[in-house]
Amino acid sequence: MHENFFHNVKVYYEDTDAGGIVYYANYLKFLERARTEALVTLGFNNKKIKDDFGAQIIVKSCNIEYKISAHLEDELTIRSFVKSITITSFFMNQFIKRGEDLIVEAKVHLVFVNKEGKPIKIPGTLFQDFKPYFCDTIKL
């Protein structure tokens, strides 16, 4: 059975342009925070992965589609889940919503690398820990 991870953010003045609309690059920051919190829910974090396994998780690619704008002081919910997993990487789908309104849809390919930046097998028990969270269907 898969698991959805939810992370809430509030849009602050620093996240917006002069018109009070979220600057497009800041959505990437919101998505990163949500992915980090999803890892914490699994009992891991980026520092622990680096310290215990000598590995890091990097973004190989991100396909992001902006649907509508978010605005100053909006309350946003970011839904993240593992779409698929391979020996060295995993794919996450992420959705940013304001209430029922879909703001952003993103598909992110994340790769485990060693300290030299070379792809490595997902270390230790992480591979097995991720598998129960795999989901092959998208539901908004």
Backbone as numpy.savetxt, mean C-alpha at the origin, in Angstrom:
# Nx Ny Nz CAx CAy CAz Cx Cy Cz
-8.51 -17.45 3.04 -9.34 -16.27 3.04 -8.46 -15.03 3.04
-8.82 -14.04 2.26 -8.02 -12.83 2.19 -8.43 -11.85 3.28
-7.59 -10.86 3.45 -7.84 -9.84 4.45 -7.71 -8.47 3.81
-8.63 -7.61 4.12 -8.56 -6.22 3.71 -7.98 -5.42 4.87
-7.09 -4.52 4.56 -6.50 -3.65 5.56 -7.04 -2.24 5.31
-7.46 -1.58 6.35 -8.02 -0.24 6.22 -7.18 0.74 7.02
-6.95 1.90 6.43 -6.19 2.96 7.09 -6.89 4.27 6.78
-7.12 5.07 7.81 -7.80 6.35 7.63 -6.80 7.50 7.66
-7.04 8.49 6.81 -6.23 9.70 6.82 -7.15 10.91 6.69
-6.72 12.00 7.26 -7.40 13.27 7.11 -6.54 14.14 6.21
-7.15 14.87 5.31 -6.41 15.74 4.41 -6.12 17.06 5.12
-4.84 17.36 5.26 -4.40 18.60 5.89 -4.00 19.61 4.84
-3.86 20.85 5.27 -3.49 21.94 4.38 -2.22 21.60 3.60
-1.25 21.00 4.26 0.03 20.65 3.61 -0.13 19.64 2.47
-1.25 18.92 2.43 -1.51 17.91 1.39 -2.13 18.51 0.13
-2.50 19.79 0.19 -3.28 20.38 -0.90 -2.50 21.44 -1.67
-3.06 21.77 -2.82 -2.53 22.88 -3.62 -3.25 24.17 -3.17
-3.02 25.25 -3.87 -3.60 26.55 -3.50 -5.12 26.55 -3.54
-5.71 25.63 -4.29 -7.16 25.55 -4.39 -7.81 24.64 -3.37
-7.00 24.04 -2.48 -7.55 23.15 -1.46 -7.81 21.74 -1.96
-7.22 21.39 -3.12 -7.37 20.06 -3.70 -6.08 19.27 -3.43
-6.22 18.00 -3.08 -5.04 17.18 -2.79 -4.13 17.14 -4.02
-2.86 17.48 -3.80 -1.85 17.43 -4.85 -1.63 15.96 -5.22
-1.59 15.67 -6.51 -1.62 14.29 -6.99 -0.55 13.39 -6.37
0.67 13.89 -6.16 1.75 13.06 -5.62 1.50 12.66 -4.17
0.69 13.42 -3.47 0.43 13.10 -2.06 -0.42 11.85 -1.88
-1.15 11.47 -2.91 -1.88 10.20 -2.83 -0.90 9.03 -2.68
0.27 9.14 -3.32 1.29 8.10 -3.18 1.74 7.97 -1.73
1.86 9.09 -1.04 2.22 9.07 0.38 1.14 8.38 1.21
-0.12 8.70 0.90 -1.22 8.06 1.63 -1.19 6.55 1.43
-0.94 6.12 0.18 -0.89 4.69 -0.13 0.27 4.01 0.60
1.42 4.67 0.64 2.60 4.11 1.34 2.30 3.92 2.82
1.68 4.89 3.43 1.35 4.78 4.86 0.41 3.60 5.09
-0.56 3.44 4.21 -1.52 2.33 4.35 -0.82 0.98 4.20
0.11 0.87 3.24 0.85 -0.39 3.06 1.71 -0.69 4.29
2.32 0.34 4.85 3.14 0.16 6.05 2.29 -0.34 7.21
1.12 0.24 7.38 0.23 -0.18 8.46 -0.30 -1.60 8.23
-0.50 -1.98 6.98 -0.91 -3.36 6.68 0.17 -4.33 7.12
1.44 -4.00 6.86 2.55 -4.84 7.31 2.55 -4.99 8.83
2.32 -3.89 9.52 2.28 -3.91 10.98 1.18 -4.83 11.48
0.04 -4.82 10.80 -1.07 -5.71 11.16 -0.65 -7.18 11.08
0.25 -7.49 10.13 0.75 -8.85 9.98 1.85 -9.19 10.99
2.24 -8.21 11.81 3.29 -8.45 12.80 4.67 -8.10 12.31
4.77 -7.37 11.21 6.06 -6.98 10.66 6.08 -5.47 10.46
7.26 -4.96 10.28 7.41 -3.58 9.84 8.70 -3.51 9.03
8.90 -2.40 8.36 10.05 -2.27 7.48 11.38 -2.41 8.23
11.46 -1.85 9.44 12.69 -1.95 10.22 12.96 -3.39 10.63
11.93 -4.10 11.06 12.10 -5.51 11.46 12.54 -6.36 10.26
11.95 -6.13 9.10 12.34 -6.89 7.90 13.80 -6.62 7.56
14.21 -5.38 7.69 15.61 -5.04 7.41 16.54 -5.65 8.45
16.20 -5.51 9.74 17.06 -6.01 10.81 17.11 -7.53 10.86
15.95 -8.19 10.74 15.89 -9.64 10.89 16.28 -10.42 9.64
16.01 -9.84 8.47 16.21 -10.58 7.23 17.20 -9.91 6.27
17.69 -8.71 6.60 18.59 -8.00 5.70 17.93 -7.65 4.38
16.63 -7.43 4.42 15.87 -7.17 3.20 15.08 -5.88 3.32
14.67 -5.38 2.18 13.78 -4.23 2.11 12.70 -4.53 1.08
11.60 -3.83 1.23 10.53 -3.92 0.24 10.54 -2.62 -0.54
10.67 -2.73 -1.86 10.67 -1.54 -2.70 9.51 -1.61 -3.70
9.10 -0.45 -4.16 8.06 -0.39 -5.18 8.73 -0.53 -6.54
8.35 -1.56 -7.28 8.86 -1.76 -8.64 8.03 -0.95 -9.63
6.72 -0.97 -9.42 5.85 -0.19 -10.29 4.56 0.15 -9.55
3.95 1.22 -10.01 2.68 1.65 -9.44 1.82 2.20 -10.57
0.68 1.57 -10.75 -0.29 2.05 -11.72 -1.41 2.70 -10.93
-1.54 4.01 -11.08 -2.52 4.74 -10.28 -3.49 5.47 -11.20
-4.76 5.38 -10.85 -5.78 6.07 -11.63 -6.54 7.00 -10.68
-6.53 8.28 -11.03 -7.22 9.29 -10.25 -8.64 9.43 -10.78
-9.61 9.19 -9.92 -11.01 9.21 -10.33 -11.64 10.59 -10.11
-11.58 11.07 -8.88 -12.05 12.41 -8.53 -11.12 12.98 -7.47
-11.22 14.26 -7.24 -10.31 14.92 -6.29 -10.79 14.80 -4.85
-9.82 14.74 -3.97 -10.08 14.89 -2.54 -9.73 16.33 -2.17
-10.32 16.81 -1.08 -10.17 18.21 -0.70 -9.74 18.37 0.75
-9.34 19.58 1.05 -8.92 19.94 2.40 -9.94 19.47 3.44
-9.43 18.79 4.46 -10.18 18.28 5.60 -11.10 17.09 5.29
-10.99 16.54 4.08 -11.70 15.30 3.80 -11.17 14.19 4.69
-12.04 13.28 5.06 -11.66 12.06 5.78 -11.64 10.94 4.74
-10.48 10.34 4.55 -10.31 9.31 3.53 -10.04 7.96 4.17
-10.50 6.90 3.51 -10.21 5.54 3.93 -9.46 4.85 2.81
-8.34 4.22 3.17 -7.54 3.49 2.19 -7.69 2.01 2.48
-8.18 1.30 1.48 -8.33 -0.16 1.56 -7.20 -0.78 0.78
-6.49 -1.71 1.40 -5.35 -2.39 0.76 -5.51 -3.88 0.92
-5.11 -4.63 -0.11 -5.06 -6.07 0.04 -4.03 -6.65 -0.93
-3.51 -7.81 -0.56 -2.54 -8.52 -1.40 -3.32 -9.18 -2.53
-3.02 -8.78 -3.76 -3.70 -9.33 -4.95 -3.10 -10.67 -5.35
-1.75 -10.72 -5.36 -1.07 -11.98 -5.68 0.33 -11.93 -5.12
0.95 -13.09 -5.08 2.28 -13.21 -4.48 3.12 -14.17 -5.32
4.41 -13.85 -5.45 5.36 -14.72 -6.13 6.48 -15.03 -5.14
7.50 -15.69 -5.60 8.63 -16.03 -4.72 9.38 -14.79 -4.25
9.45 -13.74 -5.09 10.24 -12.55 -4.75 9.42 -11.29 -4.54
8.14 -11.33 -4.88 7.37 -10.08 -4.85 5.89 -10.34 -4.57
5.18 -9.25 -4.39 3.74 -9.34 -4.26 3.10 -8.10 -4.87
1.85 -8.24 -5.21 1.08 -7.15 -5.80 -0.02 -6.77 -4.82
-0.17 -5.47 -4.61 -1.25 -4.98 -3.75 -2.18 -4.10 -4.58
-3.46 -4.23 -4.31 -4.44 -3.30 -4.84 -4.83 -2.38 -3.69
-4.97 -1.11 -4.02 -5.33 -0.13 -3.00 -6.37 0.82 -3.57
-7.32 1.18 -2.72 -8.39 2.09 -3.10 -8.49 3.18 -2.04
-8.57 4.42 -2.49 -8.81 5.52 -1.57 -10.23 6.00 -1.81
-11.01 6.05 -0.72 -12.40 6.46 -0.83 -12.70 7.58 0.18
-13.65 8.38 -0.19 -14.25 9.37 0.71 -15.71 8.97 0.81
-16.06 8.35 1.91 -17.40 7.79 2.01 -17.56 6.72 0.95
-18.54 6.87 0.09 -18.77 5.92 -0.99 -18.06 6.32 -2.29
-17.49 7.52 -2.31 -16.84 8.02 -3.53 -15.43 7.45 -3.68
-15.18 6.83 -4.83 -13.85 6.31 -5.13 -12.98 7.45 -5.65
-11.89 7.72 -4.95 -10.99 8.82 -5.29 -9.84 8.31 -6.16
-9.20 7.23 -5.72 -8.00 6.70 -6.38 -8.05 5.18 -6.36
-7.59 4.58 -7.46 -7.37 3.14 -7.53 -5.92 2.92 -7.92
-5.21 2.08 -7.17 -3.79 1.84 -7.45 -3.48 0.36 -7.42
-2.57 -0.04 -8.32 -2.04 -1.41 -8.34 -0.53 -1.27 -8.20
0.00 -1.86 -7.12 1.40 -1.66 -6.77 2.13 -3.00 -6.75
3.28 -3.05 -7.44 4.13 -4.24 -7.47 5.30 -3.97 -6.52
5.40 -4.79 -5.48 6.43 -4.63 -4.46 7.38 -5.81 -4.50
8.68 -5.52 -4.39 9.71 -6.54 -4.52 10.61 -6.52 -3.29
10.97 -7.71 -2.83 11.96 -7.84 -1.76 13.34 -7.79 -2.38
14.22 -6.94 -1.81 15.59 -6.82 -2.30 16.56 -6.92 -1.14
17.80 -7.30 -1.47 18.86 -7.33 -0.46 19.49 -5.95 -0.35
20.54 -5.82 0.47 21.15 -4.50 0.69 21.80 -3.93 -0.57
22.07 -4.78 -1.55 22.62 -4.31 -2.83 21.52 -3.93 -3.82
20.27 -4.12 -3.41 19.15 -3.77 -4.28 18.77 -4.85 -5.27
19.29 -6.05 -5.08 18.97 -7.18 -5.97 17.76 -7.95 -5.43
16.85 -8.35 -6.31 15.69 -9.12 -5.85 16.11 -10.42 -5.15
15.38 -10.75 -4.09 15.63 -11.98 -3.34 14.29 -12.66 -3.07
14.37 -13.94 -2.70 13.16 -14.64 -2.29 12.59 -13.96 -1.05
11.26 -13.98 -0.94 10.63 -13.42 0.25 11.17 -14.20 1.45
11.80 -13.52 2.40 12.54 -14.21 3.46 11.67 -14.85 4.53
12.29 -15.84 5.19 11.72 -16.46 6.37 10.29 -16.89 6.22
9.52 -16.57 7.23 8.12 -16.98 7.25 7.20 -15.98 6.55
7.78 -14.90 6.04 6.95 -13.86 5.41 6.09 -14.41 4.27
6.66 -15.29 3.46 5.91 -15.85 2.33 4.65 -16.54 2.83
4.79 -17.39 3.82 3.63 -18.09 4.38 2.69 -17.14 5.10
3.26 -16.11 5.73 2.43 -15.13 6.43 1.57 -14.32 5.47
2.08 -14.07 4.26 1.32 -13.30 3.27 0.23 -14.13 2.60
0.46 -15.41 2.42 -0.46 -16.24 1.63 -1.93 -16.16 2.07
-2.24 -16.18 3.37 -3.65 -16.12 3.75 -4.33 -14.80 3.37
-3.54 -13.80 3.07 -4.10 -12.48 2.77 -4.26 -12.24 1.28
-3.94 -13.22 0.48 -4.05 -13.14 -0.97 -5.51 -13.12 -1.38
-5.84 -12.25 -2.32 -7.21 -12.13 -2.82 -7.16 -12.00 -4.33
-7.98 -12.76 -5.04 -7.95 -12.68 -6.50 -9.20 -12.03 -7.08
-9.98 -11.38 -6.25 -11.14 -10.66 -6.75 -11.12 -9.24 -6.20
-11.67 -8.33 -6.98 -11.73 -6.94 -6.55 -13.18 -6.58 -6.28
-13.43 -6.12 -5.08 -14.76 -5.64 -4.72 -14.58 -4.26 -4.12
-15.29 -3.31 -4.65 -15.22 -1.95 -4.10 -16.18 -1.87 -2.95
